[in-house]
PDB file of C-alpha atoms in Angstrom:
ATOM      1  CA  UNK A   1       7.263  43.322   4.390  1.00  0.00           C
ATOM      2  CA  UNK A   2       5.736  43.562   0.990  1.00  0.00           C
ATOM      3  CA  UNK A   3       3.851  41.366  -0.812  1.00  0.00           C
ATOM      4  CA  UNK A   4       6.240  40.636  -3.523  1.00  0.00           C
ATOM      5  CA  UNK A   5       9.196  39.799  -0.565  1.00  0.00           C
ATOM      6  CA  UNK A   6       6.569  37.731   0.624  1.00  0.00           C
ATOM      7  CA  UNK A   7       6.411  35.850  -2.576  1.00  0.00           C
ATOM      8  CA  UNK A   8      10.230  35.680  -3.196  1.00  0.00           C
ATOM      9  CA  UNK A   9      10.395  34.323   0.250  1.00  0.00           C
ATOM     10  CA  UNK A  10       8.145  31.535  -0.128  1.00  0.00           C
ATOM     11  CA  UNK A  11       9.436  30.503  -3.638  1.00  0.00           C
ATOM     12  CA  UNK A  12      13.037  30.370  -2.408  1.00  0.00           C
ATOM     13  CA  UNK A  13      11.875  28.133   0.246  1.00  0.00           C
ATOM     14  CA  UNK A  14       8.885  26.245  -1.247  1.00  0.00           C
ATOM     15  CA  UNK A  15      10.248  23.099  -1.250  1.00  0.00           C
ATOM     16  CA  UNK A  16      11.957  23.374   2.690  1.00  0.00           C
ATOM     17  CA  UNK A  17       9.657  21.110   4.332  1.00  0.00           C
ATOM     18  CA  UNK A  18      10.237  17.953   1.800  1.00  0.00           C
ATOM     19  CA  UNK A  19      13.664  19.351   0.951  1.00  0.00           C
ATOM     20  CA  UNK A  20      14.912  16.047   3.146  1.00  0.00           C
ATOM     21  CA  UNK A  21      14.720  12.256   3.833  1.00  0.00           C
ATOM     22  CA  UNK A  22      11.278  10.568   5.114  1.00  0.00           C
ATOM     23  CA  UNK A  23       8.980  13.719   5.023  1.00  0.00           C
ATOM     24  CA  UNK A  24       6.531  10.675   4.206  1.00  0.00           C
ATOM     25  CA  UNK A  25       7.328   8.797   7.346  1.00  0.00           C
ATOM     26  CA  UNK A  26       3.483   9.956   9.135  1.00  0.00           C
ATOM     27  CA  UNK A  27       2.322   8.680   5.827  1.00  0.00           C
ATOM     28  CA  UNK A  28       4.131   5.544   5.669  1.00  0.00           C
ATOM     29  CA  UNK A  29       3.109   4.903   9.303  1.00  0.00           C
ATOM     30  CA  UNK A  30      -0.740   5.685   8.911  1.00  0.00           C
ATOM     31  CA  UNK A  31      -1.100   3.359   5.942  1.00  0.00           C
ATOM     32  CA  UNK A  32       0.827   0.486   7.472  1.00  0.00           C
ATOM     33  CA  UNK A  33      -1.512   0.827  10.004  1.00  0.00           C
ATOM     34  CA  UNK A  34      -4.735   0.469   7.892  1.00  0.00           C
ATOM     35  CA  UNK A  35      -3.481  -2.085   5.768  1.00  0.00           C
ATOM     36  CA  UNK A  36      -2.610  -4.284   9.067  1.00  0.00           C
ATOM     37  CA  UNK A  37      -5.786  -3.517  10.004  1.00  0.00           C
ATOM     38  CA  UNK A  38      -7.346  -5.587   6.866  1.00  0.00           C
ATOM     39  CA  UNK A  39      -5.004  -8.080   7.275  1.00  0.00           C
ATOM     40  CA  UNK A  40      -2.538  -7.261   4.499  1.00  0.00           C
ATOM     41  CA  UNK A  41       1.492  -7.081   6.137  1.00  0.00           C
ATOM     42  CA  UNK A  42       3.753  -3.832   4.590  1.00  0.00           C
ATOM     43  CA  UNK A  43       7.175  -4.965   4.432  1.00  0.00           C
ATOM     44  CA  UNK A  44       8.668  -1.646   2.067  1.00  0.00           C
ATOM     45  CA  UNK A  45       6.689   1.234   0.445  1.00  0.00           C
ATOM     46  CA  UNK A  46       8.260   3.080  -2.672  1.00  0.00           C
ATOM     47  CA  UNK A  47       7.346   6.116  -4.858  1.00  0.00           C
ATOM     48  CA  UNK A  48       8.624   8.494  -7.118  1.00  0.00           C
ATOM     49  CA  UNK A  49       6.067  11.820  -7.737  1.00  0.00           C
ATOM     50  CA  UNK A  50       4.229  14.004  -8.502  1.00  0.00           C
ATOM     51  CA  UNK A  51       4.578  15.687 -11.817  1.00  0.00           C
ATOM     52  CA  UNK A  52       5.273  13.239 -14.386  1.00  0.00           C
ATOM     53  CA  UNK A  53       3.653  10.370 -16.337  1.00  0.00           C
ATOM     54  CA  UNK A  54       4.130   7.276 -14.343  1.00  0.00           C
ATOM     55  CA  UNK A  55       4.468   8.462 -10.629  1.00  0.00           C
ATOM     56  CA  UNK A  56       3.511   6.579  -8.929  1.00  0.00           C
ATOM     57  CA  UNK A  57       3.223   4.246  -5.344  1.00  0.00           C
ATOM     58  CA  UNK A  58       3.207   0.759  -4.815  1.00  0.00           C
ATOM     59  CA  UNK A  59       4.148  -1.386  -1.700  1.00  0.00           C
ATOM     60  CA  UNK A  60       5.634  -5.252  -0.986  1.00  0.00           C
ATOM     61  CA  UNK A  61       4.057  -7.130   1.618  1.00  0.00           C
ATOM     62  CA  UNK A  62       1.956 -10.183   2.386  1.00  0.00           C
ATOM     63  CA  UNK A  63      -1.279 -11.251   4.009  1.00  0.00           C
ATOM     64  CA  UNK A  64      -0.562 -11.202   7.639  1.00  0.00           C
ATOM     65  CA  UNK A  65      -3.456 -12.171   9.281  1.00  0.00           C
ATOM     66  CA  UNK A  66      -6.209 -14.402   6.179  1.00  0.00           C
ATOM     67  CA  UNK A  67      -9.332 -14.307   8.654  1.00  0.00           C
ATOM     68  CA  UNK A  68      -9.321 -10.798   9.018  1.00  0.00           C
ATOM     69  CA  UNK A  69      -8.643 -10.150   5.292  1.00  0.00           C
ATOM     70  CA  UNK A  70     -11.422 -12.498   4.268  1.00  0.00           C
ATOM     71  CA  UNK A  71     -13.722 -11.325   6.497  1.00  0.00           C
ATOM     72  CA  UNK A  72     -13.022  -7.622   5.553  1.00  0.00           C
ATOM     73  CA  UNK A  73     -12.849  -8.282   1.656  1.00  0.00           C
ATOM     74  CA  UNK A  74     -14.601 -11.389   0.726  1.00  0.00           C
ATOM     75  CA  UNK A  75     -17.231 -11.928   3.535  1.00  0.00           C
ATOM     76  CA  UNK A  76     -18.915 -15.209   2.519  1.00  0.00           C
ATOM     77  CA  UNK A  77     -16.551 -15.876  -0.510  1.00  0.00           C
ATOM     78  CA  UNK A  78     -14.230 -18.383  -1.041  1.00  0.00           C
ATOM     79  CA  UNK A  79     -15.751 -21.393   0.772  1.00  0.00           C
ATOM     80  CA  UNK A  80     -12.954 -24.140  -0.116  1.00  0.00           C
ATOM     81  CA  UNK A  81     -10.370 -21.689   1.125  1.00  0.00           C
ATOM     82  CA  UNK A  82     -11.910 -20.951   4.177  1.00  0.00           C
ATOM     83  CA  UNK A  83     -12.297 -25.592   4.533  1.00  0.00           C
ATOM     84  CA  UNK A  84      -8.734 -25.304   4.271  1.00  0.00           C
ATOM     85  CA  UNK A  85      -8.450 -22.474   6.790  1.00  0.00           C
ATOM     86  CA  UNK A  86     -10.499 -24.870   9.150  1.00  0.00           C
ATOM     87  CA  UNK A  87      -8.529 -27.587   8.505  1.00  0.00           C
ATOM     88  CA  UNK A  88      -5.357 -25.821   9.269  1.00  0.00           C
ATOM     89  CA  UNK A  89      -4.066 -25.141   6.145  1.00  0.00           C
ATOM     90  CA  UNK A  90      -2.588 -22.193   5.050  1.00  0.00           C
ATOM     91  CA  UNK A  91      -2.489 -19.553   2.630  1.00  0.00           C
ATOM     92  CA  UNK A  92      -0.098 -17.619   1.093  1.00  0.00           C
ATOM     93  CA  UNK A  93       0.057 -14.287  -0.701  1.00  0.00           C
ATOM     94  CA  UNK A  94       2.235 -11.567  -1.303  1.00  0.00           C
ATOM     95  CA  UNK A  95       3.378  -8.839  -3.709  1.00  0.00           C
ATOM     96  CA  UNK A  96       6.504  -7.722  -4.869  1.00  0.00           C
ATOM     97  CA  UNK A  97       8.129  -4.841  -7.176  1.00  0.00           C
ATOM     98  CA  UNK A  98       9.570  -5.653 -10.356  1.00  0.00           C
ATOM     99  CA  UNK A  99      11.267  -3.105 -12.613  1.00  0.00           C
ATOM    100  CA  UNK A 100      12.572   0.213 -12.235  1.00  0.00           C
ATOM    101  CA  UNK A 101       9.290   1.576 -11.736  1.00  0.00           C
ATOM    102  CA  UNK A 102       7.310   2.271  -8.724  1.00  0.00           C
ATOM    103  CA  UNK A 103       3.425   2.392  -9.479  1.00  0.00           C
ATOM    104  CA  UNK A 104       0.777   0.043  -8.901  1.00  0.00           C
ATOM    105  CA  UNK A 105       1.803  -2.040 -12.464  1.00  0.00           C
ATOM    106  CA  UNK A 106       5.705  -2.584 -11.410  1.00  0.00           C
ATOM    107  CA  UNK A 107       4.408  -5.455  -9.041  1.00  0.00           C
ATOM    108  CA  UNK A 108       3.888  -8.920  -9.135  1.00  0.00           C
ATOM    109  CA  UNK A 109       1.528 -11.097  -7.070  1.00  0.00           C
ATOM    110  CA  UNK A 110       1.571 -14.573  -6.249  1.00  0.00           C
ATOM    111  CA  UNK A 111      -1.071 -16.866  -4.381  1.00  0.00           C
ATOM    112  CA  UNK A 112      -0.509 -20.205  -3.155  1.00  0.00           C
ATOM    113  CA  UNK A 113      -2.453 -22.848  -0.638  1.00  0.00           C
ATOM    114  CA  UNK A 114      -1.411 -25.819   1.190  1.00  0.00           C
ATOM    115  CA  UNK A 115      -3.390 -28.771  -0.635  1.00  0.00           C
ATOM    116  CA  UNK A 116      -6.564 -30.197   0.538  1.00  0.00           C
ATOM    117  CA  UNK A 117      -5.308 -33.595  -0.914  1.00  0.00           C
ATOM    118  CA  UNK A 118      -2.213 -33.539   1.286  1.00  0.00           C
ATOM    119  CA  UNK A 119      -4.690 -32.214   4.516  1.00  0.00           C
ATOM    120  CA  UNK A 120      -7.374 -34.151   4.535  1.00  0.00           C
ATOM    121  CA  UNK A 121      -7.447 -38.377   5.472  1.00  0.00           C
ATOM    122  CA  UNK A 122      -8.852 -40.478   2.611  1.00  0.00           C
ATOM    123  CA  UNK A 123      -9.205 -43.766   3.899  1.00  0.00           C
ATOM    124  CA  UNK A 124     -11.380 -45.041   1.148  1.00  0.00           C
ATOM    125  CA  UNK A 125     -11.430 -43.954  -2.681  1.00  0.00           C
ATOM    126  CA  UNK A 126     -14.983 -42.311  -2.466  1.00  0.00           C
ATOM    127  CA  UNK A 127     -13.444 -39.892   0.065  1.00  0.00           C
ATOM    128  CA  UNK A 128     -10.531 -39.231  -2.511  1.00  0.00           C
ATOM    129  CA  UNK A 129     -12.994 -38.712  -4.826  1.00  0.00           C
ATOM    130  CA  UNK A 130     -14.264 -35.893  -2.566  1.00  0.00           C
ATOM    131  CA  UNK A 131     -11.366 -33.995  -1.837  1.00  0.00           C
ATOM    132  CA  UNK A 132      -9.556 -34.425  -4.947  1.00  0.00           C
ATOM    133  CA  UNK A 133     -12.847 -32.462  -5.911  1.00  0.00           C
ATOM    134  CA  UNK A 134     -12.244 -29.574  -3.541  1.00  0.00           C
ATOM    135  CA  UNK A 135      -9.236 -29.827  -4.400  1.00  0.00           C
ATOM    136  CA  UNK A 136     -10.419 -28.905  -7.632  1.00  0.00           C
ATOM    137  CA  UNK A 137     -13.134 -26.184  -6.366  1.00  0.00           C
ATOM    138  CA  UNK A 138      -9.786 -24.712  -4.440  1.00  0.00           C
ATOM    139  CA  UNK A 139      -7.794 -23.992  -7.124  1.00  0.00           C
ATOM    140  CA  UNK A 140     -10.461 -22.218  -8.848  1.00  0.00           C
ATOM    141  CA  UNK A 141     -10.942 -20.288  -6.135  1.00  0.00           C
ATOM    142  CA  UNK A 142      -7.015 -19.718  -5.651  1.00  0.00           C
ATOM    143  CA  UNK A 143      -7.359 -18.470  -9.045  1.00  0.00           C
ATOM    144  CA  UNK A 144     -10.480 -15.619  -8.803  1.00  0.00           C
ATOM    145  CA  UNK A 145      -8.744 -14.570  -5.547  1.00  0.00           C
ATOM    146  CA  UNK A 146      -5.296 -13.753  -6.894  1.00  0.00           C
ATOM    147  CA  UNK A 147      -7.557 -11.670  -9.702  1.00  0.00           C
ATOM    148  CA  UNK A 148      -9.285  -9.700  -6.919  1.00  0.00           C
ATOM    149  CA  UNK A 149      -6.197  -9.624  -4.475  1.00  0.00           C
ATOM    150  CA  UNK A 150      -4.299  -7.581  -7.354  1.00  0.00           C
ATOM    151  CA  UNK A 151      -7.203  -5.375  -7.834  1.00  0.00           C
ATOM    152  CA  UNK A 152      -7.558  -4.819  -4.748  1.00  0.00           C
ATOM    153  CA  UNK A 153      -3.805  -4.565  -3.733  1.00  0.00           C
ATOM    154  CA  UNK A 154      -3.754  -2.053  -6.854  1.00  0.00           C
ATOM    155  CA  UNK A 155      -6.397   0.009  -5.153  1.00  0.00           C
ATOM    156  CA  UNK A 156      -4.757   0.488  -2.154  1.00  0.00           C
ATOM    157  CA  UNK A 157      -1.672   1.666  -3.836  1.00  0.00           C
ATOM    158  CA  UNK A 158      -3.073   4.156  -5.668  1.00  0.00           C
ATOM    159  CA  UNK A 159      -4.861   5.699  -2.343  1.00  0.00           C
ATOM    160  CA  UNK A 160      -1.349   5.226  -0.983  1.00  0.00           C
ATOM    161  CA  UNK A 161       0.180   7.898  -3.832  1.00  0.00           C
ATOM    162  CA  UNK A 162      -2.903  10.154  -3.088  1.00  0.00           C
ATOM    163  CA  UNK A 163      -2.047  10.579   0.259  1.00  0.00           C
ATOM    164  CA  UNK A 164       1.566  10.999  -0.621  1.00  0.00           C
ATOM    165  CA  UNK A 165       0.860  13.744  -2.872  1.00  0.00           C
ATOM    166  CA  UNK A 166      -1.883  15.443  -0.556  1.00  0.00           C
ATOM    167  CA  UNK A 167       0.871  15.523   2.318  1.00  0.00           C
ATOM    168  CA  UNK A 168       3.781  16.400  -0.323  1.00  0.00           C
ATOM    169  CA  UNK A 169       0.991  19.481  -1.566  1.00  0.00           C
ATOM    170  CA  UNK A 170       0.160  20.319   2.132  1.00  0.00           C
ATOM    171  CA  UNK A 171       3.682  20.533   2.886  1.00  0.00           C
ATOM    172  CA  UNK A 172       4.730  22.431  -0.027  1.00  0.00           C
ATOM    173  CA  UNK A 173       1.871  25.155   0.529  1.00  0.00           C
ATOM    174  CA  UNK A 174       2.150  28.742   0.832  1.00  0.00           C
ATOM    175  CA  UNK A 175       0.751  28.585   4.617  1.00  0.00           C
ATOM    176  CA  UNK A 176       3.397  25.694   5.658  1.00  0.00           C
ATOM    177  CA  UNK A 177       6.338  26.930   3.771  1.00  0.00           C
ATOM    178  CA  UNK A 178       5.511  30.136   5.440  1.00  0.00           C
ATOM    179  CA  UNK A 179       5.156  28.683   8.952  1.00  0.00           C
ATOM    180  CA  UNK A 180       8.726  27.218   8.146  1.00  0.00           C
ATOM    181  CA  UNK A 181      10.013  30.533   7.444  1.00  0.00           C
ATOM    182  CA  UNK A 182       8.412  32.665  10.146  1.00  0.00           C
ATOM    183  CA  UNK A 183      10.196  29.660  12.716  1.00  0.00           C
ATOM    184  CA  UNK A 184      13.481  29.780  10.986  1.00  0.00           C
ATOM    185  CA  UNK A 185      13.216  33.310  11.286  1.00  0.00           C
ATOM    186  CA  UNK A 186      14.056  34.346   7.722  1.00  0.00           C
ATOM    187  CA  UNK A 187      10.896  36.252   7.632  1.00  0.00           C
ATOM    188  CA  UNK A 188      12.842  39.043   9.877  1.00  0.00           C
ATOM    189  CA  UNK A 189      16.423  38.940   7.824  1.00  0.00           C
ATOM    190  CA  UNK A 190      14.249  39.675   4.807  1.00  0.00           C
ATOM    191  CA  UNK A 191      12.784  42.646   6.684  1.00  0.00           C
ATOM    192  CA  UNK A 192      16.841  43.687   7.541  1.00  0.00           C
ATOM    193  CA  UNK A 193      17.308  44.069   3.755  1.00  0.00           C
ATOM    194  CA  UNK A 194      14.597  46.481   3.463  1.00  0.00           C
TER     195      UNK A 194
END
């Protein structure tokens, strides 16, 4: 076979290996994975790419497991959340997409804590005094962790499109696409036509 049948072959069938529905799947599954590993639940993954201004990734999903995301992210931050934590309180975070776009800016995150106030016994008004005080120390702290959650979140959605578009280039390269045609056997009905 020549080189230039080589050529025509693998430009008629470049795009054969993405050419259908979840190609990403392996992708999809390793980065669930990771993120579940640092605490932070998937629920859905979307992403358009990867030749035009404003492809993009981004993901929905919540903090499954707030121990092991502190611990991995904010070791020794946050003190008041982790009193709550102790206290059995809870907190809440999650992401979702907005808009018809699907980068790491077409989301929207939201934080939220039980209350210290509503937690915590205050038999006498000095004690009120105190935890309407943390409460006070929590919400500023509910505050600078929402800031770094969405950086953070952002982060991992932009690795998320880089691996997307590493497995979308390794899939679309001359040595796959010609794997995919040597085991469909077109490289031999090329070879006919000679």
């Amino acid at each position: 076979m020549s080189s230039e049948q080589r050529e025509r072959l693998l430009e008629t069938h470049r795009y054969i290996n993405v050419d259908h529905d979840r190609w990403w799947d392996g992708v999809y599954d390793q980065f669930r994975e990771d993120m579940a590993a640092v605490g932070i639940d998937v629920w859905n993954m979307y992403f358009t790419g990867f030749a035009s201004q404003g492809d993009g990734a981004c993901f929905t999903g919540c903090i499954g497991n707030t121990e092991l995301y502190l611990n991995h992210h904010h070791q020794g931050q946050y003190p008041m959340i982790r009193k709550l934590m102790e206290n059995d309180g809870e907190l809440y975070a999650n992401c979702n997409r907005e808009g018809h776009h699907y980068h790491e800016h077409s989301t929207r995150f939201w934080v939220d804590a039980d209350t210290l106030t509503g937690m915590m016994p205050q038999p006498t008004e000095f004690h009120e005094q105190i935890v309407e005080q943390w409460q006070e120390q929590l919400d500023e702290e509910l505050s600078a962790f929402e800031a770094e959650m969405t950086e953070q979140w952002r982060s991992y959605m932009q690795d998320l499109y880089r691996r997307l578009e590493a497995e979308y280039d390794r899939l679309t390269s001359d040595e796959a696409v010609w794997e995919a045609i040597e085991a469909n056997e077109w490289d031999e009905d090329e070879e006919e036509v000679e």
